[in-house]
């Protein structure tokens, strides 16, 4: 009975000590290592403390049958489905070493687009622009194409603006370019400047239509999207047209007086 109580005390103490040691290791290693790698070493230290506590319990109880039961249980667990867990662990370890992405990066993995929220040995968590969290097993990630949008600074936003009717295309290009240059947020300190090109001209709805394409480089964020640039340019052009019409109306009124 006494040995059993001592073994129980060792188990409880080992559990709490393993948590403390794990947190200390994560805190120290995260100062110079990636958070995912720091978490791996924290988990490893926790396992090491628990294994040491387990060895003390075995020495205290002196029951060899306990080891046999544990080994049998572990073998059964692997046989019953931990092959997937093992593959996730191997893939997670490789991802931490290769560092295809880090916490906070904007990535596309398969059909999933979002910001890396957490990386563990078994899975990676993505936060989407719809404020959903997607949990992806690491073994699936390792077999997919990974697009890291944060690895290279800036993201290109593209907007197509269709203008109906006859107009001076050179003037329109200048107007759209000025609107694109006023778009915020915009990537600063880059050689990539806003550009506007005339893509095509065709007949639509019984009149001529011109399609202009504007491109702007913006900082990488989860919410950067082409439609933001399109709305900004459209809003700017509509405001200019409204101001021009108001000025012409005022000039006409003044002339009649």
PDB file of C-alpha atoms in Angstrom:
ATOM      1  CA  UNK A   1       0.000   0.000   0.000  1.00  0.00           C
ATOM      2  CA  UNK A   2       2.797   2.388   0.894  1.00  0.00           C
ATOM      3  CA  UNK A   3       4.589   1.693  -2.384  1.00  0.00           C
ATOM      4  CA  UNK A   4       1.355   2.287  -4.254  1.00  0.00           C
ATOM      5  CA  UNK A   5       0.849   5.675  -2.574  1.00  0.00           C
ATOM      6  CA  UNK A   6       4.443   6.657  -3.316  1.00  0.00           C
ATOM      7  CA  UNK A   7       3.995   5.642  -6.945  1.00  0.00           C
ATOM      8  CA  UNK A   8       0.795   7.718  -7.126  1.00  0.00           C
ATOM      9  CA  UNK A   9       2.633  10.723  -5.647  1.00  0.00           C
ATOM     10  CA  UNK A  10       5.432  10.297  -8.214  1.00  0.00           C
ATOM     11  CA  UNK A  11       2.878  10.155 -11.035  1.00  0.00           C
ATOM     12  CA  UNK A  12       1.131  13.342  -9.891  1.00  0.00           C
ATOM     13  CA  UNK A  13       4.400  15.187  -9.307  1.00  0.00           C
ATOM     14  CA  UNK A  14       5.787  14.004 -12.650  1.00  0.00           C
ATOM     15  CA  UNK A  15       2.679  15.251 -14.438  1.00  0.00           C
ATOM     16  CA  UNK A  16       2.881  18.789 -13.034  1.00  0.00           C
ATOM     17  CA  UNK A  17       6.675  18.961 -13.336  1.00  0.00           C
ATOM     18  CA  UNK A  18       6.438  17.911 -16.985  1.00  0.00           C
ATOM     19  CA  UNK A  19       4.049  20.822 -17.660  1.00  0.00           C
ATOM     20  CA  UNK A  20       6.368  23.306 -15.935  1.00  0.00           C
ATOM     21  CA  UNK A  21       9.470  22.007 -17.734  1.00  0.00           C
ATOM     22  CA  UNK A  22       7.661  22.028 -21.087  1.00  0.00           C
ATOM     23  CA  UNK A  23       6.596  25.664 -20.672  1.00  0.00           C
ATOM     24  CA  UNK A  24      10.102  26.685 -19.600  1.00  0.00           C
ATOM     25  CA  UNK A  25      11.634  25.002 -22.650  1.00  0.00           C
ATOM     26  CA  UNK A  26       9.114  26.657 -24.999  1.00  0.00           C
ATOM     27  CA  UNK A  27       9.719  30.069 -23.429  1.00  0.00           C
ATOM     28  CA  UNK A  28      13.497  29.777 -23.740  1.00  0.00           C
ATOM     29  CA  UNK A  29      13.707  28.194 -27.202  1.00  0.00           C
ATOM     30  CA  UNK A  30      11.064  30.491 -28.745  1.00  0.00           C
ATOM     31  CA  UNK A  31      13.505  33.401 -28.321  1.00  0.00           C
ATOM     32  CA  UNK A  32      15.713  32.081 -31.111  1.00  0.00           C
ATOM     33  CA  UNK A  33      13.640  29.352 -32.796  1.00  0.00           C
ATOM     34  CA  UNK A  34      10.398  29.249 -34.765  1.00  0.00           C
ATOM     35  CA  UNK A  35       7.341  28.850 -32.449  1.00  0.00           C
ATOM     36  CA  UNK A  36       6.505  25.515 -34.058  1.00  0.00           C
ATOM     37  CA  UNK A  37      10.012  24.150 -33.440  1.00  0.00           C
ATOM     38  CA  UNK A  38       9.961  25.522 -29.881  1.00  0.00           C
ATOM     39  CA  UNK A  39       6.656  23.732 -29.302  1.00  0.00           C
ATOM     40  CA  UNK A  40       8.201  20.500 -30.571  1.00  0.00           C
ATOM     41  CA  UNK A  41      11.085  20.709 -28.078  1.00  0.00           C
ATOM     42  CA  UNK A  42       8.606  21.593 -25.330  1.00  0.00           C
ATOM     43  CA  UNK A  43       6.564  18.477 -26.081  1.00  0.00           C
ATOM     44  CA  UNK A  44       9.751  16.399 -26.248  1.00  0.00           C
ATOM     45  CA  UNK A  45      10.880  17.625 -22.811  1.00  0.00           C
ATOM     46  CA  UNK A  46       7.460  16.834 -21.360  1.00  0.00           C
ATOM     47  CA  UNK A  47       7.619  13.287 -22.686  1.00  0.00           C
ATOM     48  CA  UNK A  48      11.140  12.900 -21.280  1.00  0.00           C
ATOM     49  CA  UNK A  49       9.977  13.946 -17.784  1.00  0.00           C
ATOM     50  CA  UNK A  50       6.990  11.600 -17.932  1.00  0.00           C
ATOM     51  CA  UNK A  51       9.171   8.697 -19.064  1.00  0.00           C
ATOM     52  CA  UNK A  52      11.567   9.369 -16.186  1.00  0.00           C
ATOM     53  CA  UNK A  53       8.644   9.509 -13.741  1.00  0.00           C
ATOM     54  CA  UNK A  54       7.337   6.264 -15.187  1.00  0.00           C
ATOM     55  CA  UNK A  55      10.700   4.581 -14.645  1.00  0.00           C
ATOM     56  CA  UNK A  56      10.658   5.707 -11.000  1.00  0.00           C
ATOM     57  CA  UNK A  57       7.174   4.261 -10.601  1.00  0.00           C
ATOM     58  CA  UNK A  58       8.324   0.941 -12.054  1.00  0.00           C
ATOM     59  CA  UNK A  59      11.278   0.886  -9.673  1.00  0.00           C
ATOM     60  CA  UNK A  60       8.982   1.649  -6.758  1.00  0.00           C
ATOM     61  CA  UNK A  61       6.321  -0.922  -7.588  1.00  0.00           C
ATOM     62  CA  UNK A  62       8.664  -3.525  -9.018  1.00  0.00           C
ATOM     63  CA  UNK A  63       6.022  -5.086 -11.210  1.00  0.00           C
ATOM     64  CA  UNK A  64       7.408  -6.235 -14.531  1.00  0.00           C
ATOM     65  CA  UNK A  65       3.884  -7.038 -15.717  1.00  0.00           C
ATOM     66  CA  UNK A  66       3.092  -3.305 -15.885  1.00  0.00           C
ATOM     67  CA  UNK A  67       5.701  -2.900 -18.619  1.00  0.00           C
ATOM     68  CA  UNK A  68       4.215  -5.790 -20.551  1.00  0.00           C
ATOM     69  CA  UNK A  69       0.739  -4.221 -20.334  1.00  0.00           C
ATOM     70  CA  UNK A  70       2.010  -0.839 -21.499  1.00  0.00           C
ATOM     71  CA  UNK A  71       3.966  -2.293 -24.411  1.00  0.00           C
ATOM     72  CA  UNK A  72       0.955  -4.357 -25.442  1.00  0.00           C
ATOM     73  CA  UNK A  73      -1.338  -1.322 -25.246  1.00  0.00           C
ATOM     74  CA  UNK A  74       1.017   0.819 -27.333  1.00  0.00           C
ATOM     75  CA  UNK A  75       1.414  -1.907 -29.940  1.00  0.00           C
ATOM     76  CA  UNK A  76      -2.347  -2.317 -30.131  1.00  0.00           C
ATOM     77  CA  UNK A  77      -2.846   1.424 -30.512  1.00  0.00           C
ATOM     78  CA  UNK A  78      -0.488   1.563 -33.483  1.00  0.00           C
ATOM     79  CA  UNK A  79      -2.151  -1.488 -34.997  1.00  0.00           C
ATOM     80  CA  UNK A  80      -5.624   0.046 -34.599  1.00  0.00           C
ATOM     81  CA  UNK A  81      -5.051   3.273 -36.450  1.00  0.00           C
ATOM     82  CA  UNK A  82      -2.085   5.293 -35.307  1.00  0.00           C
ATOM     83  CA  UNK A  83      -0.394   4.821 -38.682  1.00  0.00           C
ATOM     84  CA  UNK A  84      -2.087   8.080 -39.705  1.00  0.00           C
ATOM     85  CA  UNK A  85      -0.845   9.773 -36.529  1.00  0.00           C
ATOM     86  CA  UNK A  86       2.669   8.527 -37.211  1.00  0.00           C
ATOM     87  CA  UNK A  87       2.569   9.905 -40.773  1.00  0.00           C
ATOM     88  CA  UNK A  88       1.254  13.236 -39.433  1.00  0.00           C
ATOM     89  CA  UNK A  89       4.110  13.365 -36.920  1.00  0.00           C
ATOM     90  CA  UNK A  90       6.750  12.632 -39.563  1.00  0.00           C
ATOM     91  CA  UNK A  91       5.245  15.213 -41.940  1.00  0.00           C
ATOM     92  CA  UNK A  92       4.958  17.758 -39.113  1.00  0.00           C
ATOM     93  CA  UNK A  93       8.591  17.289 -38.145  1.00  0.00           C
ATOM     94  CA  UNK A  94       9.652  17.765 -41.792  1.00  0.00           C
ATOM     95  CA  UNK A  95       7.485  20.897 -42.098  1.00  0.00           C
ATOM     96  CA  UNK A  96       9.091  22.366 -38.975  1.00  0.00           C
ATOM     97  CA  UNK A  97      12.568  21.648 -40.320  1.00  0.00           C
ATOM     98  CA  UNK A  98      11.940  22.803 -43.899  1.00  0.00           C
ATOM     99  CA  UNK A  99       9.913  25.834 -42.744  1.00  0.00           C
ATOM    100  CA  UNK A 100       7.735  26.212 -45.825  1.00  0.00           C
ATOM    101  CA  UNK A 101       5.659  28.643 -43.779  1.00  0.00           C
ATOM    102  CA  UNK A 102       5.499  30.247 -40.341  1.00  0.00           C
ATOM    103  CA  UNK A 103       2.761  31.420 -38.019  1.00  0.00           C
ATOM    104  CA  UNK A 104       1.246  34.585 -39.506  1.00  0.00           C
ATOM    105  CA  UNK A 105       2.044  33.744 -43.156  1.00  0.00           C
ATOM    106  CA  UNK A 106      -0.703  33.973 -45.789  1.00  0.00           C
ATOM    107  CA  UNK A 107      -0.815  30.659 -47.659  1.00  0.00           C
ATOM    108  CA  UNK A 108      -2.897  28.602 -50.047  1.00  0.00           C
ATOM    109  CA  UNK A 109      -2.855  24.846 -49.405  1.00  0.00           C
ATOM    110  CA  UNK A 110      -4.930  22.849 -51.855  1.00  0.00           C
ATOM    111  CA  UNK A 111      -8.267  24.739 -51.959  1.00  0.00           C
ATOM    112  CA  UNK A 112      -7.737  26.436 -48.594  1.00  0.00           C
ATOM    113  CA  UNK A 113      -6.579  30.067 -48.353  1.00  0.00           C
ATOM    114  CA  UNK A 114      -5.834  31.793 -45.067  1.00  0.00           C
ATOM    115  CA  UNK A 115      -3.372  32.899 -42.424  1.00  0.00           C
ATOM    116  CA  UNK A 116      -1.311  30.317 -40.498  1.00  0.00           C
ATOM    117  CA  UNK A 117      -2.682  30.404 -36.944  1.00  0.00           C
ATOM    118  CA  UNK A 118      -0.767  27.493 -35.417  1.00  0.00           C
ATOM    119  CA  UNK A 119       1.645  24.713 -36.379  1.00  0.00           C
ATOM    120  CA  UNK A 120       1.923  21.491 -34.401  1.00  0.00           C
ATOM    121  CA  UNK A 121       3.493  18.120 -35.067  1.00  0.00           C
ATOM    122  CA  UNK A 122       0.167  16.640 -36.197  1.00  0.00           C
ATOM    123  CA  UNK A 123      -1.735  19.473 -37.884  1.00  0.00           C
ATOM    124  CA  UNK A 124      -1.674  23.059 -39.153  1.00  0.00           C
ATOM    125  CA  UNK A 125      -4.436  25.605 -38.420  1.00  0.00           C
ATOM    126  CA  UNK A 126      -5.551  28.230 -40.956  1.00  0.00           C
ATOM    127  CA  UNK A 127      -7.726  31.280 -40.252  1.00  0.00           C
ATOM    128  CA  UNK A 128      -9.745  32.333 -43.331  1.00  0.00           C
ATOM    129  CA  UNK A 129     -11.099  35.752 -44.303  1.00  0.00           C
ATOM    130  CA  UNK A 130     -14.547  34.398 -43.353  1.00  0.00           C
ATOM    131  CA  UNK A 131     -13.223  34.034 -39.782  1.00  0.00           C
ATOM    132  CA  UNK A 132     -13.279  30.229 -39.960  1.00  0.00           C
ATOM    133  CA  UNK A 133     -10.483  28.063 -38.604  1.00  0.00           C
ATOM    134  CA  UNK A 134      -9.461  25.134 -40.794  1.00  0.00           C
ATOM    135  CA  UNK A 135      -7.483  22.235 -39.272  1.00  0.00           C
ATOM    136  CA  UNK A 136      -5.401  20.332 -41.853  1.00  0.00           C
ATOM    137  CA  UNK A 137      -3.434  17.154 -41.002  1.00  0.00           C
ATOM    138  CA  UNK A 138       0.252  17.602 -41.771  1.00  0.00           C
ATOM    139  CA  UNK A 139       0.409  14.403 -43.808  1.00  0.00           C
ATOM    140  CA  UNK A 140      -2.120  15.912 -46.254  1.00  0.00           C
ATOM    141  CA  UNK A 141      -0.229  19.213 -46.426  1.00  0.00           C
ATOM    142  CA  UNK A 142       3.050  17.517 -47.264  1.00  0.00           C
ATOM    143  CA  UNK A 143       1.528  15.946 -50.384  1.00  0.00           C
ATOM    144  CA  UNK A 144      -0.055  19.220 -51.614  1.00  0.00           C
ATOM    145  CA  UNK A 145       1.254  22.246 -53.472  1.00  0.00           C
ATOM    146  CA  UNK A 146       1.885  25.007 -50.913  1.00  0.00           C
ATOM    147  CA  UNK A 147       1.686  28.633 -52.059  1.00  0.00           C
ATOM    148  CA  UNK A 148       3.216  31.027 -49.526  1.00  0.00           C
ATOM    149  CA  UNK A 149       1.986  34.516 -50.394  1.00  0.00           C
ATOM    150  CA  UNK A 150       4.100  36.109 -47.651  1.00  0.00           C
ATOM    151  CA  UNK A 151       7.454  34.660 -48.751  1.00  0.00           C
ATOM    152  CA  UNK A 152       7.764  37.381 -51.411  1.00  0.00           C
ATOM    153  CA  UNK A 153       6.766  40.868 -50.300  1.00  0.00           C
ATOM    154  CA  UNK A 154       3.584  42.280 -51.799  1.00  0.00           C
ATOM    155  CA  UNK A 155       0.546  40.923 -53.634  1.00  0.00           C
ATOM    156  CA  UNK A 156      -0.665  42.046 -57.048  1.00  0.00           C
ATOM    157  CA  UNK A 157      -4.233  43.345 -57.220  1.00  0.00           C
ATOM    158  CA  UNK A 158      -5.842  43.444 -60.671  1.00  0.00           C
ATOM    159  CA  UNK A 159      -8.983  45.268 -61.762  1.00  0.00           C
ATOM    160  CA  UNK A 160     -10.763  45.315 -65.142  1.00  0.00           C
ATOM    161  CA  UNK A 161     -12.652  48.536 -65.888  1.00  0.00           C
ATOM    162  CA  UNK A 162     -15.112  48.583 -68.785  1.00  0.00           C
ATOM    163  CA  UNK A 163     -15.942  51.989 -70.271  1.00  0.00           C
ATOM    164  CA  UNK A 164     -18.841  52.290 -72.730  1.00  0.00           C
ATOM    165  CA  UNK A 165     -19.106  54.826 -75.507  1.00  0.00           C
ATOM    166  CA  UNK A 166     -16.642  56.959 -77.427  1.00  0.00           C
ATOM    167  CA  UNK A 167     -13.983  58.655 -75.311  1.00  0.00           C
ATOM    168  CA  UNK A 168     -10.360  59.741 -75.355  1.00  0.00           C
ATOM    169  CA  UNK A 169      -8.527  56.545 -74.393  1.00  0.00           C
ATOM    170  CA  UNK A 170      -5.301  58.338 -73.539  1.00  0.00           C
ATOM    171  CA  UNK A 171      -7.131  60.600 -71.089  1.00  0.00           C
ATOM    172  CA  UNK A 172      -8.974  57.604 -69.620  1.00  0.00           C
ATOM    173  CA  UNK A 173      -5.712  55.737 -69.045  1.00  0.00           C
ATOM    174  CA  UNK A 174      -4.365  58.775 -67.180  1.00  0.00           C
ATOM    175  CA  UNK A 175      -7.532  59.008 -65.053  1.00  0.00           C
ATOM    176  CA  UNK A 176      -7.480  55.326 -64.141  1.00  0.00           C
ATOM    177  CA  UNK A 177      -3.750  55.461 -63.400  1.00  0.00           C
ATOM    178  CA  UNK A 178      -4.238  58.459 -61.078  1.00  0.00           C
ATOM    179  CA  UNK A 179      -7.028  56.562 -59.288  1.00  0.00           C
ATOM    180  CA  UNK A 180      -4.832  53.456 -58.954  1.00  0.00           C
ATOM    181  CA  UNK A 181      -1.978  55.537 -57.560  1.00  0.00           C
ATOM    182  CA  UNK A 182      -4.279  56.874 -54.830  1.00  0.00           C
ATOM    183  CA  UNK A 183      -5.315  53.357 -53.765  1.00  0.00           C
ATOM    184  CA  UNK A 184      -4.440  52.406 -50.162  1.00  0.00           C
ATOM    185  CA  UNK A 185      -2.874  50.394 -48.703  1.00  0.00           C
ATOM    186  CA  UNK A 186      -0.127  50.251 -51.328  1.00  0.00           C
ATOM    187  CA  UNK A 187       3.262  48.568 -51.169  1.00  0.00           C
ATOM    188  CA  UNK A 188       5.907  51.209 -50.533  1.00  0.00           C
ATOM    189  CA  UNK A 189       9.605  51.085 -51.347  1.00  0.00           C
ATOM    190  CA  UNK A 190       9.072  48.728 -54.273  1.00  0.00           C
ATOM    191  CA  UNK A 191      10.039  48.995 -57.938  1.00  0.00           C
ATOM    192  CA  UNK A 192       6.561  47.757 -58.845  1.00  0.00           C
ATOM    193  CA  UNK A 193       4.412  50.797 -59.623  1.00  0.00           C
ATOM    194  CA  UNK A 194       0.708  50.981 -60.553  1.00  0.00           C
ATOM    195  CA  UNK A 195       0.096  50.282 -64.233  1.00  0.00           C
ATOM    196  CA  UNK A 196      -2.838  50.656 -66.610  1.00  0.00           C
ATOM    197  CA  UNK A 197      -3.185  48.993 -70.010  1.00  0.00           C
ATOM    198  CA  UNK A 198      -5.903  49.009 -72.650  1.00  0.00           C
ATOM    199  CA  UNK A 199      -6.761  45.319 -72.921  1.00  0.00           C
ATOM    200  CA  UNK A 200      -9.398  45.238 -75.667  1.00  0.00           C
ATOM    201  CA  UNK A 201     -11.974  47.218 -77.588  1.00  0.00           C
ATOM    202  CA  UNK A 202     -15.237  45.649 -78.801  1.00  0.00           C
ATOM    203  CA  UNK A 203     -18.865  46.408 -79.619  1.00  0.00           C
ATOM    204  CA  UNK A 204     -21.362  45.815 -76.823  1.00  0.00           C
ATOM    205  CA  UNK A 205     -24.982  46.862 -76.442  1.00  0.00           C
ATOM    206  CA  UNK A 206     -24.856  48.674 -79.760  1.00  0.00           C
ATOM    207  CA  UNK A 207     -21.856  50.854 -78.879  1.00  0.00           C
ATOM    208  CA  UNK A 208     -18.119  50.711 -78.475  1.00  0.00           C
ATOM    209  CA  UNK A 209     -16.686  49.308 -75.232  1.00  0.00           C
ATOM    210  CA  UNK A 210     -13.115  49.573 -73.989  1.00  0.00           C
ATOM    211  CA  UNK A 211     -11.635  47.381 -71.264  1.00  0.00           C
ATOM    212  CA  UNK A 212      -8.744  48.730 -69.203  1.00  0.00           C
ATOM    213  CA  UNK A 213      -6.668  46.647 -66.783  1.00  0.00           C
ATOM    214  CA  UNK A 214      -5.133  48.292 -63.707  1.00  0.00           C
ATOM    215  CA  UNK A 215      -2.574  46.552 -61.494  1.00  0.00           C
ATOM    216  CA  UNK A 216      -1.356  47.656 -58.077  1.00  0.00           C
ATOM    217  CA  UNK A 217       0.948  45.959 -55.569  1.00  0.00           C
ATOM    218  CA  UNK A 218      -0.368  45.983 -52.005  1.00  0.00           C
ATOM    219  CA  UNK A 219       0.959  44.566 -48.705  1.00  0.00           C
ATOM    220  CA  UNK A 220       0.180  40.915 -48.030  1.00  0.00           C
ATOM    221  CA  UNK A 221      -2.904  40.652 -45.840  1.00  0.00           C
ATOM    222  CA  UNK A 222      -5.615  38.065 -45.507  1.00  0.00           C
ATOM    223  CA  UNK A 223      -8.177  40.562 -46.784  1.00  0.00           C
ATOM    224  CA  UNK A 224      -6.320  41.883 -49.869  1.00  0.00           C
ATOM    225  CA  UNK A 225      -8.600  41.327 -52.844  1.00  0.00           C
ATOM    226  CA  UNK A 226      -8.974  42.524 -56.440  1.00  0.00           C
ATOM    227  CA  UNK A 227     -12.460  43.923 -55.876  1.00  0.00           C
ATOM    228  CA  UNK A 228     -11.080  46.489 -53.391  1.00  0.00           C
ATOM    229  CA  UNK A 229      -9.012  48.038 -56.186  1.00  0.00           C
ATOM    230  CA  UNK A 230     -11.933  47.863 -58.629  1.00  0.00           C
ATOM    231  CA  UNK A 231     -14.308  49.577 -56.182  1.00  0.00           C
ATOM    232  CA  UNK A 232     -11.762  52.310 -55.461  1.00  0.00           C
ATOM    233  CA  UNK A 233     -11.180  53.085 -59.150  1.00  0.00           C
ATOM    234  CA  UNK A 234     -14.891  52.991 -59.972  1.00  0.00           C
ATOM    235  CA  UNK A 235     -15.699  55.250 -57.028  1.00  0.00           C
ATOM    236  CA  UNK A 236     -12.985  57.717 -58.042  1.00  0.00           C
ATOM    237  CA  UNK A 237     -14.104  57.856 -61.689  1.00  0.00           C
ATOM    238  CA  UNK A 238     -17.786  58.252 -60.721  1.00  0.00           C
ATOM    239  CA  UNK A 239     -16.901  61.075 -58.349  1.00  0.00           C
ATOM    240  CA  UNK A 240     -14.891  62.833 -61.069  1.00  0.00           C
ATOM    241  CA  UNK A 241     -17.766  62.452 -63.546  1.00  0.00           C
ATOM    242  CA  UNK A 242     -20.239  63.816 -61.009  1.00  0.00           C
ATOM    243  CA  UNK A 243     -18.005  66.802 -60.282  1.00  0.00           C
ATOM    244  CA  UNK A 244     -17.570  67.430 -64.029  1.00  0.00           C
ATOM    245  CA  UNK A 245     -21.343  67.324 -64.598  1.00  0.00           C
ATOM    246  CA  UNK A 246     -21.931  69.679 -61.663  1.00  0.00           C
ATOM    247  CA  UNK A 247     -19.309  72.096 -62.990  1.00  0.00           C
ATOM    248  CA  UNK A 248     -20.860  72.036 -66.489  1.00  0.00           C
ATOM    249  CA  UNK A 249     -24.342  72.550 -65.037  1.00  0.00           C
ATOM    250  CA  UNK A 250     -23.111  75.501 -62.985  1.00  0.00           C
ATOM    251  CA  UNK A 251     -21.334  76.969 -66.023  1.00  0.00           C
ATOM    252  CA  UNK A 252     -24.513  76.601 -68.092  1.00  0.00           C
ATOM    253  CA  UNK A 253     -26.572  78.293 -65.383  1.00  0.00           C
ATOM    254  CA  UNK A 254     -24.105  81.141 -65.148  1.00  0.00           C
ATOM    255  CA  UNK A 255     -24.236  81.585 -68.938  1.00  0.00           C
ATOM    256  CA  UNK A 256     -28.023  81.836 -68.953  1.00  0.00           C
ATOM    257  CA  UNK A 257     -27.882  84.573 -66.354  1.00  0.00           C
TER     258      UNK A 257
END
